[in-house]
Coordinates of C-alpha atoms in Angstrom, one line a residue:
Chain A
M1 CA 122.6 121.8 91.2
Q2 CA 119.5 120.3 89.7
S3 CA 115.9 120.9 90.7
P4 CA 115.2 118.1 93.2
D5 CA 112.8 116.3 90.9
S6 CA 115.0 116.5 87.8
A7 CA 115.7 113.2 86.1
V8 CA 119.0 114.7 84.8
P9 CA 122.0 113.8 87.0
D10 CA 124.3 116.4 88.3
G11 CA 127.1 114.4 86.7
T12 CA 127.5 110.9 85.2
N13 CA 129.5 107.7 85.7
R14 CA 129.5 104.1 84.3
S15 CA 125.9 103.6 85.5
L16 CA 125.1 104.9 82.0
E17 CA 126.7 101.7 80.5
L18 CA 125.2 99.1 82.9
A19 CA 121.7 98.5 81.7
I20 CA 121.0 94.8 81.9
S21 CA 118.6 94.9 78.9
A22 CA 116.7 97.6 77.0
D23 CA 113.8 97.8 79.4
G24 CA 115.5 96.3 82.5
T25 CA 114.1 92.8 82.2
P26 CA 116.5 90.4 83.7
E27 CA 117.6 86.9 82.7
P28 CA 116.4 84.7 85.6
D29 CA 119.2 83.1 87.7
R30 CA 122.0 85.1 86.1
V31 CA 124.4 86.8 88.5
Y32 CA 124.7 90.5 87.6
T33 CA 127.4 92.7 89.1
I34 CA 126.9 96.3 90.0
D35 CA 130.2 98.0 89.6
A36 CA 131.6 100.0 92.6
R37 CA 130.0 103.4 92.9
C38 CA 127.3 102.6 90.3
G39 CA 123.6 101.8 90.0
I40 CA 121.4 99.4 88.1
A41 CA 117.6 99.2 87.6
V42 CA 115.8 95.9 87.2
R43 CA 112.2 95.0 86.2
L44 CA 110.5 92.6 88.5
R45 CA 107.4 90.6 87.9
K46 CA 105.0 89.7 90.7
G47 CA 106.3 86.5 92.3
Q48 CA 109.9 86.9 91.3
V49 CA 112.5 87.0 94.1
L50 CA 115.3 89.6 94.0
R51 CA 118.5 88.4 95.7
V52 CA 121.0 91.1 96.6
I53 CA 124.5 90.0 97.5
N54 CA 127.2 91.8 99.5
P55 CA 130.5 90.1 98.4
S56 CA 132.7 92.2 100.6
G57 CA 130.3 92.4 103.5
H58 CA 130.9 96.1 104.0
Q59 CA 129.2 97.6 101.0
V60 CA 125.9 99.4 101.4
C61 CA 123.1 99.1 98.9
D62 CA 120.8 102.1 98.5
F63 CA 117.6 100.5 97.4
W64 CA 114.4 101.8 95.8
A65 CA 111.4 100.1 94.2
F66 CA 108.7 101.8 92.1
C67 CA 105.3 100.4 91.1
A68 CA 105.7 99.4 87.4
E69 CA 102.3 100.8 86.5
N70 CA 102.8 104.2 88.2
L71 CA 106.3 105.3 89.1
G72 CA 104.8 108.0 91.4
E73 CA 104.0 105.1 93.8
H74 CA 107.1 103.7 95.4
L75 CA 108.5 102.3 98.6
S76 CA 108.3 104.9 101.3
M77 CA 110.3 104.4 104.5
A78 CA 108.1 106.9 106.4
H79 CA 105.1 104.7 105.6
V80 CA 107.1 101.5 106.3
H81 CA 107.8 102.8 109.9
T82 CA 104.1 103.0 110.7
S83 CA 103.4 99.7 108.9
L84 CA 106.0 97.7 110.7
G85 CA 106.1 99.5 114.0
S86 CA 109.9 99.4 113.6
I87 CA 112.7 101.1 111.9
F88 CA 114.3 97.8 111.1
P89 CA 112.6 95.6 108.4
K90 CA 113.1 91.9 109.0
V91 CA 112.3 88.6 107.5
G92 CA 108.5 88.2 107.1
D93 CA 108.0 92.0 106.8
A94 CA 106.4 93.6 103.8
L95 CA 107.8 96.9 102.5
V96 CA 105.0 99.3 101.6
T97 CA 104.6 102.3 99.2
N98 CA 103.5 105.8 99.7
L99 CA 99.9 104.4 99.2
R100 CA 100.7 101.8 102.0
K101 CA 100.5 99.0 99.4
P102 CA 102.9 96.0 100.2
L103 CA 105.4 95.9 97.3
L104 CA 108.2 93.6 98.4
E105 CA 108.4 91.0 101.2
I106 CA 111.7 90.2 102.9
I107 CA 112.0 86.4 102.8
E108 CA 115.7 85.9 103.8
D109 CA 118.3 88.1 105.5
T110 CA 121.6 86.4 106.4
S111 CA 122.9 89.6 108.0
P112 CA 122.4 90.7 111.6
G113 CA 119.5 92.7 110.3
V114 CA 121.0 96.2 110.7
H115 CA 119.7 98.3 107.8
D116 CA 118.9 102.0 107.6
T117 CA 115.5 103.5 106.9
I118 CA 115.9 107.0 108.2
V119 CA 118.5 108.9 106.2
A120 CA 118.4 110.3 102.6
C121 CA 120.7 108.9 100.0
C122 CA 123.9 110.7 99.2
D123 CA 123.7 113.3 96.5
H124 CA 125.7 116.2 94.9
A125 CA 124.7 118.6 97.7
R126 CA 125.9 116.1 100.4
Y127 CA 129.4 115.9 98.9
R128 CA 129.6 119.6 98.6
E129 CA 128.8 119.8 102.3
L130 CA 131.5 117.3 103.1
G131 CA 134.1 119.5 101.2
C132 CA 134.3 117.8 97.9
E133 CA 134.8 120.4 95.2
G134 CA 134.5 118.4 91.9
Y135 CA 131.8 115.9 91.0
H136 CA 131.5 112.9 93.3
D137 CA 129.6 109.8 92.3
N138 CA 126.4 109.7 94.3
C139 CA 123.4 107.5 94.9
A140 CA 120.8 110.0 93.7
D141 CA 122.5 110.3 90.3
N142 CA 122.9 106.5 90.2
L143 CA 119.2 106.2 90.5
R144 CA 118.5 108.8 87.8
M145 CA 121.0 107.1 85.4
A146 CA 119.9 103.6 86.1
M147 CA 116.3 104.5 85.4
S148 CA 117.1 106.6 82.2
V149 CA 119.1 103.8 80.6
I150 CA 116.1 101.5 80.7
G151 CA 113.9 104.2 79.2
L152 CA 112.3 105.4 82.5
R153 CA 112.3 108.7 84.4
A154 CA 112.6 108.6 88.2
P155 CA 109.8 111.0 89.2
R156 CA 111.9 111.9 92.3
V157 CA 114.5 110.5 94.6
P158 CA 112.6 108.8 97.4
A159 CA 114.2 108.2 100.8
P160 CA 115.9 104.8 100.2
F161 CA 115.9 101.5 102.0
N162 CA 119.6 101.4 102.9
I163 CA 120.5 97.8 103.0
W164 CA 123.3 96.9 105.4
M165 CA 123.8 100.6 106.3
N166 CA 124.4 101.1 110.0
V167 CA 123.1 104.3 111.4
P168 CA 122.7 103.7 115.2
I169 CA 120.2 105.9 117.0
A170 CA 121.1 106.8 120.6
P171 CA 118.6 107.1 123.4
D172 CA 118.8 111.0 123.0
G173 CA 118.0 110.7 119.3
G174 CA 121.5 111.2 118.1
T175 CA 122.5 109.4 114.9
R176 CA 125.9 108.6 113.4
F177 CA 127.3 106.8 110.4
A178 CA 129.0 103.6 111.5
P179 CA 130.7 100.8 109.5
P180 CA 128.3 98.0 108.5
V181 CA 128.0 94.9 110.7
S182 CA 127.1 92.7 107.7
R183 CA 129.6 90.0 106.6
P184 CA 131.2 88.9 103.3
G185 CA 128.6 87.1 101.2
D186 CA 125.6 88.4 103.1
V187 CA 122.3 88.1 101.1
I188 CA 118.9 89.6 101.4
R189 CA 116.1 88.1 99.4
M190 CA 112.8 89.9 98.7
R191 CA 109.7 88.5 97.0
T192 CA 107.9 90.9 94.6
L193 CA 104.3 91.3 95.5
S194 CA 103.3 93.6 92.6
D195 CA 105.2 94.3 89.4
A196 CA 108.0 96.7 90.2
I197 CA 111.1 98.5 89.0
A198 CA 113.9 98.0 91.6
V199 CA 117.0 100.2 91.7
M200 CA 120.2 99.3 93.5
S201 CA 123.1 101.6 94.0
A202 CA 126.5 100.5 95.3
C203 CA 126.9 103.5 97.5
P204 CA 130.0 105.5 96.6
Q205 CA 130.3 107.2 100.0
D206 CA 134.0 107.3 100.9
M207 CA 134.1 110.4 103.1
T208 CA 132.4 108.7 106.0
E209 CA 132.7 105.1 107.4
V210 CA 129.4 104.0 106.2
N211 CA 130.8 101.6 103.6
G212 CA 133.5 100.3 106.0
D213 CA 136.4 101.8 107.8
G214 CA 139.5 102.3 105.6
V215 CA 138.2 100.4 102.6
A216 CA 137.1 101.5 99.2
P217 CA 133.4 101.3 98.1
G218 CA 132.9 97.9 96.5
I219 CA 130.7 96.0 94.2
L220 CA 127.3 94.4 94.7
Q221 CA 125.6 91.5 92.9
F222 CA 122.1 90.5 92.3
V223 CA 120.1 87.6 90.9
V224 CA 116.4 87.5 90.0
E225 CA 114.8 84.1 90.8
D226 CA 111.6 83.1 88.9
A227 CA 108.6 82.3 90.9
Chain B
M1 CA 92.2 106.2 96.4
Q2 CA 94.2 109.0 94.5
S3 CA 97.5 108.6 92.8
P4 CA 100.0 109.5 95.5
D5 CA 101.0 112.7 93.8
S6 CA 97.5 113.9 93.1
A7 CA 96.6 117.3 94.5
V8 CA 93.0 116.2 94.7
P9 CA 92.0 115.1 98.2
D10 CA 90.3 111.7 98.8
G11 CA 87.6 113.7 100.6
T12 CA 87.1 117.2 102.0
N13 CA 86.5 119.1 105.2
R14 CA 86.5 122.6 106.5
S15 CA 90.1 123.2 105.4
L16 CA 88.5 124.4 102.2
E17 CA 87.1 127.4 104.0
L18 CA 90.1 128.4 106.1
A19 CA 92.4 130.3 103.8
I20 CA 93.8 133.2 105.7
S21 CA 94.0 135.3 102.5
A22 CA 93.8 134.7 98.7
D23 CA 97.5 133.8 98.5
G24 CA 98.2 132.8 102.1
T25 CA 99.9 136.0 103.1
P26 CA 99.3 136.5 106.8
E27 CA 98.5 139.7 108.7
P28 CA 101.5 139.9 111.1
D29 CA 101.0 139.3 114.8
R30 CA 97.4 138.2 114.3
V31 CA 96.5 135.0 116.1
Y32 CA 95.0 132.5 113.6
T33 CA 93.2 129.4 114.7
I34 CA 93.4 126.1 112.9
D35 CA 90.1 124.2 113.5
A36 CA 90.4 120.7 114.9
R37 CA 91.0 118.2 112.2
C38 CA 91.8 120.9 109.6
G39 CA 94.9 122.4 107.8
I40 CA 96.0 125.9 106.8
A41 CA 98.8 127.1 104.6
V42 CA 100.7 130.4 105.2
R43 CA 103.1 132.3 103.0
L44 CA 106.3 133.3 104.9
R45 CA 108.9 135.8 103.9
K46 CA 112.6 135.4 104.8
G47 CA 113.1 136.7 108.2
Q48 CA 109.6 136.3 109.5
V49 CA 109.0 134.0 112.5
L50 CA 106.3 131.5 112.6
R51 CA 105.0 130.7 116.1
V52 CA 102.9 127.6 116.4
I53 CA 100.8 127.2 119.6
N54 CA 99.4 124.1 121.2
P55 CA 96.5 125.4 123.4
S56 CA 95.6 121.9 124.8
G57 CA 99.1 120.6 124.9
H58 CA 98.1 117.3 123.5
Q59 CA 97.5 118.2 119.9
V60 CA 100.0 117.2 117.2
C61 CA 100.8 119.6 114.3
D62 CA 101.8 117.8 111.1
F63 CA 104.1 120.4 109.5
W64 CA 105.5 121.0 106.0
A65 CA 107.3 123.8 104.3
F66 CA 107.9 124.3 100.6
C67 CA 110.3 126.7 98.9
A68 CA 108.1 129.5 97.5
E69 CA 110.0 129.7 94.3
N70 CA 109.9 125.9 93.6
L71 CA 107.4 123.8 95.4
G72 CA 109.4 120.7 94.4
E73 CA 111.9 121.7 97.0
H74 CA 110.6 121.3 100.5
L75 CA 111.6 120.2 104.0
S76 CA 112.8 116.6 104.0
M77 CA 113.1 114.7 107.3
A78 CA 115.4 112.1 105.7
H79 CA 117.9 115.0 104.8
V80 CA 117.3 116.6 108.2
H81 CA 118.5 113.5 110.0
T82 CA 121.9 113.6 108.2
S83 CA 122.1 117.4 108.6
L84 CA 121.5 117.4 112.4
G85 CA 122.9 113.9 113.3
S86 CA 119.7 113.5 115.2
I87 CA 116.1 112.6 114.8
F88 CA 115.1 115.4 117.3
P89 CA 115.4 118.9 116.0
K90 CA 116.0 121.4 118.8
V91 CA 116.5 125.1 119.3
G92 CA 119.4 126.4 117.1
D93 CA 118.8 123.7 114.5
A94 CA 118.1 124.5 110.9
L95 CA 115.6 122.2 109.0
V96 CA 116.8 121.5 105.5
T97 CA 115.2 120.7 102.2
N98 CA 115.6 117.8 99.8
L99 CA 118.4 119.9 98.3
R100 CA 119.9 120.3 101.8
K101 CA 119.2 124.0 101.9
P102 CA 118.3 125.4 105.4
L103 CA 114.7 126.7 105.2
L104 CA 113.6 127.2 108.8
E105 CA 115.5 127.6 112.0
I106 CA 114.0 126.6 115.4
I107 CA 114.6 129.5 117.7
E108 CA 112.3 128.6 120.6
D109 CA 110.6 125.4 121.8
T110 CA 108.9 125.5 125.2
S111 CA 108.1 121.8 125.1
P112 CA 110.4 119.0 126.3
G113 CA 111.5 118.7 122.6
V114 CA 109.8 115.4 121.7
H115 CA 108.8 115.7 118.1
D116 CA 108.5 113.0 115.4
T117 CA 110.6 113.0 112.2
I118 CA 110.3 109.4 111.0
V119 CA 106.6 108.6 110.3
A120 CA 104.4 109.5 107.4
C121 CA 101.3 111.7 108.0
C122 CA 97.9 110.0 108.2
D123 CA 96.1 109.6 105.0
H124 CA 93.1 107.8 103.5
A125 CA 94.9 104.5 103.3
R126 CA 95.9 104.7 106.9
Y127 CA 92.4 105.0 108.2
R128 CA 91.3 102.1 105.9
E129 CA 94.0 100.0 107.6
L130 CA 92.7 101.0 111.0
G131 CA 89.2 99.8 110.1
C132 CA 87.5 103.1 109.2
E133 CA 85.1 102.4 106.4
G134 CA 83.9 105.9 105.5
Y135 CA 86.0 109.1 104.9
H136 CA 88.1 110.1 107.8
D137 CA 89.8 113.6 108.0
N138 CA 93.5 113.1 107.4
C139 CA 96.6 115.2 107.3
A140 CA 97.5 114.4 103.6
D141 CA 94.2 115.8 102.5
N142 CA 94.5 118.7 104.8
L143 CA 97.8 119.6 103.1
R144 CA 96.3 119.3 99.6
M145 CA 93.2 121.4 100.6
A146 CA 95.3 124.0 102.4
M147 CA 97.5 124.5 99.3
S148 CA 94.6 124.5 96.9
V149 CA 92.7 127.3 98.6
I150 CA 95.6 129.7 98.3
G151 CA 96.0 128.8 94.6
L152 CA 98.9 126.3 94.9
R153 CA 99.3 122.6 94.1
A154 CA 101.2 120.4 96.5
P155 CA 103.4 118.5 94.2
R156 CA 103.4 115.5 96.6
V157 CA 102.9 114.8 100.3
P158 CA 106.4 114.9 101.8
A159 CA 107.2 113.1 105.1
P160 CA 106.2 115.7 107.7
F161 CA 107.9 117.3 110.7
N162 CA 105.4 116.1 113.3
I163 CA 105.6 118.7 116.0
W164 CA 104.8 117.4 119.5
M165 CA 104.2 113.9 118.2
N166 CA 105.7 111.2 120.4
V167 CA 106.9 108.1 118.6
P168 CA 109.5 106.5 120.9
I169 CA 112.1 104.2 119.3
A170 CA 113.1 101.3 121.4
P171 CA 116.7 99.9 121.4
D172 CA 115.5 97.1 119.1
G173 CA 114.1 99.6 116.6
G174 CA 110.5 99.2 117.6
T175 CA 108.3 102.2 117.3
R176 CA 104.9 103.0 118.9
F177 CA 102.4 105.9 118.9
A178 CA 102.4 107.5 122.4
P179 CA 100.5 110.5 123.8
P180 CA 102.4 113.8 123.5
V181 CA 104.5 115.0 126.4
S182 CA 103.9 118.6 125.5
R183 CA 101.9 120.9 127.8
P184 CA 99.0 123.3 127.4
G185 CA 100.2 126.5 125.7
D186 CA 103.5 125.0 124.4
V187 CA 105.0 127.0 121.6
I188 CA 107.6 126.4 118.9
R189 CA 109.0 129.3 117.0
M190 CA 110.8 129.0 113.7
R191 CA 112.6 131.7 111.7
T192 CA 112.2 131.6 107.9
L193 CA 115.5 131.5 106.2
S194 CA 114.2 131.6 102.7
D195 CA 110.7 132.5 101.3
A196 CA 108.4 129.6 102.0
I197 CA 104.9 128.2 102.1
A198 CA 104.3 126.5 105.4
V199 CA 101.4 124.1 106.0
M200 CA 100.1 123.1 109.4
S201 CA 97.5 120.3 110.0
A202 CA 95.8 119.8 113.4
C203 CA 96.2 116.0 113.1
P204 CA 92.7 114.4 113.2
Q205 CA 94.1 111.0 114.4
D206 CA 91.6 109.7 116.9
M207 CA 92.2 105.9 116.4
T208 CA 95.6 105.9 118.2
E209 CA 96.8 107.8 121.3
V210 CA 99.0 110.1 119.2
N211 CA 96.9 113.2 120.0
G212 CA 96.4 112.3 123.6
D213 CA 94.8 109.5 125.6
G214 CA 91.0 109.7 125.7
V215 CA 90.7 113.2 124.3
A216 CA 89.4 114.5 121.0
P217 CA 91.7 116.1 118.5
G218 CA 91.9 119.8 119.2
I219 CA 92.7 123.2 117.6
L220 CA 96.1 124.7 117.0
Q221 CA 97.0 128.4 116.7
F222 CA 99.7 130.3 114.9
V223 CA 101.1 133.8 114.6
V224 CA 103.5 135.2 112.0
E225 CA 106.0 137.8 113.5
D226 CA 107.6 140.3 111.2
A227 CA 111.4 140.4 111.2

């Protein structure tokens, strides 16, 4: 098990082969595919729009965004909660950093709007807890790998914006992992408010129902639209 | 505004004068007072019990704990949510780190058990947003100062365990800052499961009702009980 801030993954997968370019700069309007269980980082300029697509409808996207000029500043869900007065970001909402700076604005969400902003991404320790003895693909390592293949070092693994992830909170505070309520082809579009590095992981969780009941983790797609 | 990971506070207060000893080691069973609006760090050995006391009943304690041997490993509320299946830690629950290691176990809670685990601590940027033009005491800086005066550097400002803080979540996901439901003299006791540095901040928030309606932020007290 790595130190929590290590940029070295606990294990590796095909994320190491998926860099979209040497520094993560995308070709506008091209549809990129994130292989099942893998992660990709993309460099976004202010004004560009990131479109994330859920082809199967049941695949969760663990999502992070770091300020391009200082990777220590990044989206922070704990700050988003105060900023929005809600745990569910919706169209028109800006997602803020750990310095409370608006970094991305949600401009379209075709899903019912059920996303998670309270649980950590899956990691090596999580699969150990769940009884997995060997290496299991995980979102923390996907983040580390996706950053490293475009020449960057994730300074840590922030709590993610878990797009399409369904973690209902009961009146007594109880939480559970439920299948997504999103639908095939659902799309979320976010406008970049300040230059950023976004990272998307097609969550490999197959030991809970969080990526759908009885289905294998699937692919995701994304497109960067120029301003 | 500092870089988010800076150990240098955006301003200072009496937290710089409140170190309980050179390295934060406490005198067992002594009652220490945390001045209103200030923070203190304390070194805890495995087996020791930390008792935090809320004399007024309406004062929130922003709380952090770092592993003594690696400050990069610390309590993480996003990991706690998965571990507990709840946003409300209660008696018998262990609070885990960003490596999912149990660090503290709640062994007593005389309050109704309403604590917050989803919002960031207050910081310089937060008071700017609320319209404060000069420096305002804040929990992020209290953490930085409390660590520095015992010779340590907080590697970042993790999302805190906000003891007695009342942030109700509505069925639609909406959150708000409400006065605490704790009562004068309420106590929470936590057993140390692995050597740790705990930091407590008597939250100086006086621009919302989070430390009570129409009352000034107050003191907190704590005691370390030997195993």
